[in-house]
């Protein structure tokens, strides 16, 4: 019996792989990842097999047709939200998912795929799954199409769930460079003794969620009623809050350096996941507030060479 994780060499995917292996269900975990953005170091303790092919090119029937599959977690995606090549973004992200849906159709196992808060676009405030999608970039657009395909699959009776992640931070994200979380970027600056740089006035609010909560929500989605679920902390916090907590953790007293925001016209003031549905239907309960999450992360960073 196999559990398939696409994007398993990436940030969230590799934490999911570790959690699945630690859960010790007796199932074998197989990763599908083309290493377009992932890093083998995230899987240093992995015990399973890897198929290093793009999901949209893999012959799923040939590889997995004779295997018994427990579930597929589909996290593979172009994750650089600044990529502006619309064809590449849509083709890779959407065709990957279409292949997985075709393979899964009539096989009965659950498929959980990573969607994103980017589907909500410029909306400000509390974001509810029921509200109209309005992606502001092609990355968010590609995720909206995944949600549409997921909806169609559910109408055909398939067990397909989308998990809309908010601003995820935590171990195994160093390979993401400029796309790594603000917690990681600010940590790096402050650890080097530099003043942390944020857009003025540092008071914009985001839903920062620790990766282990995201992994827990993702695993719950595989065993719960199929649907779309917000996976965030459920609480918006500011960039200034991150800096204050990092100062505490690092024993520093570095003042933020506020820089002008070139995106001010369309920069969101406040994003926050409404997680009431995820709590009710998945039993999702985030375990990490911002302080606890940053503390756990700083501890991890101090004892790992990834930073
Ligand atoms: N990190 C966040 O804050 C966040 C927020 C919202 C949604 N997400 C979604 O969560 C998922 C995981 O993101 P992440 O932060 O771990 O990013 P990541 O870039 O670390 O991981 C993505 C992984 O997918 C692989 N990959 C990309 N395209 C592929 C393809 N076509 N075929 C096979 N492998 C492919 C990459 O090599 C990489 O290992 C993505 O779907 C992303 O869109 C992440």
XYZ file of C-alpha atoms and ligand atoms in Angstrom:
351
model
C 0.000 0.000 0.000
C 1.452 3.340 -1.044
C 0.923 6.975 -0.217
C 2.021 9.318 -3.008
C 3.285 12.821 -2.215
C 3.972 15.092 -5.180
C 6.285 18.010 -4.443
C 7.759 15.934 -1.611
C 11.238 17.478 -1.968
C 9.787 20.932 -1.299
C 9.164 22.842 1.911
C 5.709 21.651 2.962
C 5.878 18.373 1.012
C 9.003 17.179 2.832
C 7.493 17.969 6.254
C 4.410 16.029 5.169
C 6.575 13.074 4.107
C 8.304 13.076 7.533
C 4.958 13.194 9.325
C 3.543 10.358 7.211
C 6.604 8.203 7.869
C 6.596 9.045 11.588
C 2.915 8.106 11.762
C 4.112 4.586 10.934
C 0.968 3.394 9.214
C 2.895 0.600 7.543
C 2.348 2.255 4.159
C 5.226 3.103 1.852
C 5.608 6.754 0.894
C 6.557 7.521 -2.715
C 7.576 11.045 -3.743
C 7.031 12.453 -7.219
C 9.149 15.580 -7.655
C 11.032 16.973 -10.644
C 13.339 19.074 -8.404
C 12.455 22.244 -10.279
C 12.411 24.081 -6.943
C 12.819 21.394 -4.260
C 16.005 20.242 -2.571
C 17.179 16.690 -1.819
C 18.445 17.874 1.601
C 14.828 18.183 2.729
C 14.551 14.404 2.336
C 17.791 13.355 4.015
C 15.941 10.978 6.346
C 13.418 9.704 3.803
C 12.945 5.927 3.622
C 10.908 5.606 0.433
C 11.252 5.913 -3.328
C 11.387 8.967 -5.602
C 10.181 9.396 -9.144
C 11.898 12.461 -10.491
C 9.551 13.458 -13.287
C 7.181 16.381 -13.834
C 3.673 15.323 -12.774
C 2.263 16.600 -16.050
C 4.539 14.254 -18.040
C 4.478 11.178 -15.824
C 2.597 8.127 -17.078
C 0.668 7.560 -13.845
C -0.944 4.324 -15.015
C 2.362 2.789 -15.986
C 4.029 3.707 -12.678
C 1.198 3.182 -10.242
C -1.549 1.345 -12.143
C -0.871 -1.994 -10.473
C -0.222 -0.610 -6.989
C -2.665 -0.213 -4.173
C -2.827 3.487 -3.392
C -3.979 4.780 -0.004
C -4.049 8.465 -0.951
C -2.357 11.082 -3.106
C -1.192 14.389 -1.667
C -0.556 16.723 -4.577
C 1.686 19.612 -3.535
C 3.868 19.910 -6.651
C 3.498 23.308 -8.231
C 5.409 26.274 -9.537
C 5.593 28.172 -6.259
C 7.390 31.329 -7.367
C 4.376 33.627 -7.376
C 6.307 36.252 -9.353
C 6.627 34.018 -12.448
C 4.817 35.938 -15.154
C 5.000 33.347 -17.950
C 1.282 32.612 -17.999
C 1.502 29.603 -20.278
C 4.183 27.879 -18.208
C 2.387 28.526 -14.900
C -1.025 27.381 -16.082
C 0.197 24.466 -18.167
C 2.424 22.903 -15.488
C 0.140 23.500 -12.534
C -3.148 22.590 -14.187
C -1.990 19.682 -16.386
C -0.242 18.059 -13.410
C -3.500 17.994 -11.505
C -5.553 16.863 -14.497
C -3.295 13.810 -14.927
C -3.669 12.935 -11.267
C -7.446 13.274 -11.424
C -7.627 11.084 -14.541
C -5.506 8.437 -12.857
C -7.540 8.605 -9.628
C -10.969 8.576 -11.231
C -12.843 5.380 -10.380
C -10.103 4.185 -8.004
C -11.789 5.542 -4.881
C -8.828 6.784 -2.815
C -8.729 10.378 -1.547
C -6.755 13.092 -3.341
C -5.719 16.188 -1.387
C -4.165 19.041 -3.365
C -2.556 22.313 -2.310
C -4.584 25.357 -3.209
C -3.744 28.816 -1.914
C -4.984 31.992 -0.251
C -3.808 33.581 -3.537
C -7.167 32.497 -5.014
C -8.767 35.289 -2.913
C -6.633 37.922 -4.661
C -6.823 41.493 -3.374
C -9.596 40.842 -0.881
C -8.922 42.306 2.563
C -9.921 40.907 5.942
C -11.388 37.539 6.848
C -11.323 35.137 3.893
C -14.061 32.566 3.612
C -14.075 29.536 1.355
C -17.554 30.507 0.119
C -16.463 33.882 -1.250
C -15.862 34.437 -4.947
C -12.304 33.676 -6.106
C -10.559 36.717 -7.596
C -6.875 35.858 -8.174
C -4.591 38.825 -8.751
C -1.735 36.895 -10.381
C -1.365 33.907 -12.677
C -0.188 31.700 -9.805
C -3.475 32.334 -7.954
C -5.329 31.839 -11.228
C -3.771 28.391 -11.719
C -4.843 27.420 -8.181
C -8.375 28.658 -8.879
C -8.518 26.302 -11.882
C -7.401 23.440 -9.599
C -10.304 24.336 -7.307
C -12.690 24.298 -10.291
C -11.421 20.876 -11.411
C -11.650 19.606 -7.842
C -15.274 20.754 -7.657
C -16.106 18.934 -10.906
C -14.392 15.794 -9.600
C -16.463 15.912 -6.396
C -19.603 16.204 -8.506
C -18.530 12.927 -10.151
C -18.284 11.364 -6.705
C -14.512 11.576 -6.302
C -12.929 12.204 -2.876
C -10.955 15.316 -3.799
C -10.104 18.058 -1.297
C -8.321 21.372 -1.748
C -6.381 22.913 1.137
C -5.905 26.663 0.802
C -2.691 27.446 2.615
C -2.035 30.958 3.936
C 1.470 32.310 4.791
C 3.364 29.181 5.782
C 6.699 29.344 7.678
C 8.969 26.782 9.295
C 11.791 24.257 8.732
C 12.845 23.202 5.196
C 12.081 26.446 3.370
C 15.643 27.797 2.902
C 15.804 26.524 -0.704
C 12.961 28.901 -1.618
C 15.246 31.957 -1.526
C 13.243 35.136 -2.100
C 10.012 33.112 -1.940
C 10.723 31.860 1.594
C 8.512 33.255 4.358
C 8.966 36.692 5.925
C 9.729 34.938 9.217
C 12.749 33.319 7.540
C 13.836 36.520 5.699
C 13.661 38.626 8.873
C 15.415 35.925 10.914
C 18.321 35.865 8.436
C 18.734 39.652 8.571
C 18.528 39.876 12.345
C 20.774 36.873 12.932
C 23.403 38.694 10.857
C 23.014 41.740 13.135
C 21.170 43.784 10.499
C 18.077 45.867 11.135
C 15.035 43.986 9.760
C 13.636 45.620 6.628
C 9.872 45.778 6.112
C 7.483 47.965 4.138
C 6.347 51.007 6.099
C 4.770 50.912 8.621
C 5.198 47.208 9.362
C 1.569 47.030 10.438
C 0.148 45.067 7.523
C -1.555 41.940 8.820
C -1.092 38.407 7.504
C -2.171 34.954 8.576
C 1.189 33.308 9.352
C 0.833 29.577 9.915
C 3.454 27.127 11.168
C 4.261 24.316 8.757
C 3.406 21.526 11.216
C -0.148 22.880 11.564
C -0.381 22.935 7.764
C 0.785 19.317 7.576
C -1.768 18.289 10.222
C -4.595 20.047 8.325
C -3.504 18.434 5.068
C -3.511 14.934 6.577
C -6.924 15.510 8.175
C -8.324 16.465 4.767
C -7.535 12.966 3.446
C -9.812 11.292 5.967
C -12.637 13.853 6.134
C -15.527 15.018 3.979
C -14.215 16.151 0.591
C -14.271 19.913 -0.001
C -12.183 23.072 0.040
C -10.628 24.127 3.320
C -8.717 27.181 4.542
C -5.526 26.204 6.347
C -4.173 29.145 8.307
C -3.675 30.048 11.947
C -7.007 31.863 11.972
C -5.326 34.965 13.441
C -3.776 37.877 11.570
C -0.500 39.278 12.924
C 1.750 42.096 11.736
C 5.322 42.133 10.421
C 6.174 44.246 13.475
C 4.917 41.354 15.643
C 7.349 38.966 13.917
C 10.230 41.363 14.533
C 9.326 41.758 18.221
C 9.192 37.966 18.713
C 12.460 37.429 16.817
C 14.151 40.074 18.972
C 12.985 38.135 22.029
C 14.157 34.773 20.660
C 17.536 36.043 19.476
C 18.183 38.281 22.497
C 18.542 41.312 20.213
C 17.008 44.788 20.217
C 17.017 45.638 16.527
C 14.700 48.411 15.349
C 12.829 47.806 12.086
C 13.974 49.759 9.068
C 10.837 50.852 7.239
C 11.168 51.087 3.477
C 8.707 52.683 1.022
C 6.227 50.220 -0.446
C 6.294 50.306 -4.269
C 3.133 48.162 -4.398
C 1.124 50.396 -2.080
C -1.800 50.782 -4.535
C -2.604 47.071 -4.443
C -0.898 45.853 -1.270
C -3.225 44.028 1.083
C -3.624 45.485 4.561
C -5.068 42.421 6.177
C -5.373 38.751 5.227
C -6.823 36.228 7.627
C -8.169 32.700 7.165
C -11.668 31.940 8.330
C -10.955 28.437 9.644
C -14.375 27.756 11.158
C -15.264 25.267 8.412
C -11.897 23.485 8.715
C -12.388 23.202 12.479
C -15.885 21.819 12.119
C -15.389 19.417 9.208
C -11.731 18.403 9.612
C -11.279 18.797 13.347
C -8.411 21.148 12.448
C -7.011 22.964 15.509
C -3.802 24.943 14.962
C -1.328 24.182 17.749
C 1.095 27.030 17.092
C 0.393 30.675 17.792
C 2.949 33.055 16.239
C 5.194 33.142 19.307
C 5.250 29.366 19.771
C 5.801 28.796 16.039
C 8.678 31.270 15.761
C 10.281 29.872 18.912
C 10.097 26.323 17.547
C 11.488 27.521 14.210
C 14.367 29.509 15.720
C 15.295 26.467 17.834
C 15.298 24.336 14.687
C 17.339 26.895 12.735
C 19.919 27.130 15.526
C 20.517 23.393 15.493
C 20.478 22.910 11.725
C 22.899 24.218 9.171
C 20.121 25.062 6.677
C 20.110 28.721 7.672
N 4.564 28.017 1.257
C 3.423 28.683 1.287
O 3.289 29.677 2.042
C 2.263 28.256 0.432
C 1.091 29.034 0.462
C 0.024 28.647 -0.335
C 0.087 27.500 -1.120
N 1.245 26.783 -1.148
C 1.279 25.577 -1.999
O 1.807 24.502 -1.253
C 2.516 23.608 -2.129
C 3.919 23.388 -1.601
O 4.605 24.654 -1.603
P 6.032 24.839 -0.965
O 6.032 26.130 -0.241
O 6.409 23.609 -0.257
O 6.933 25.046 -2.267
P 8.259 24.330 -2.798
O 8.664 25.091 -4.010
O 9.234 24.186 -1.697
O 7.739 22.881 -3.212
C 7.181 22.565 -4.463
C 7.805 21.254 -4.917
O 7.170 20.807 -6.112
C 8.150 20.409 -7.075
N 7.521 20.616 -8.382
C 7.119 21.792 -8.916
N 6.466 21.586 -10.072
C 6.463 20.243 -10.285
C 5.900 19.404 -11.288
N 5.206 19.913 -12.315
N 6.085 18.052 -11.200
C 6.777 17.518 -10.155
N 7.320 18.271 -9.168
C 7.149 19.616 -9.215
C 9.347 21.274 -6.780
O 10.564 20.725 -7.227
C 9.282 21.379 -5.238
O 9.990 20.318 -4.631
C 2.480 24.247 -3.499
O 1.426 23.669 -4.246
C 2.188 25.705 -3.202
O 1.548 26.342 -4.283
C 2.332 27.126 -0.386
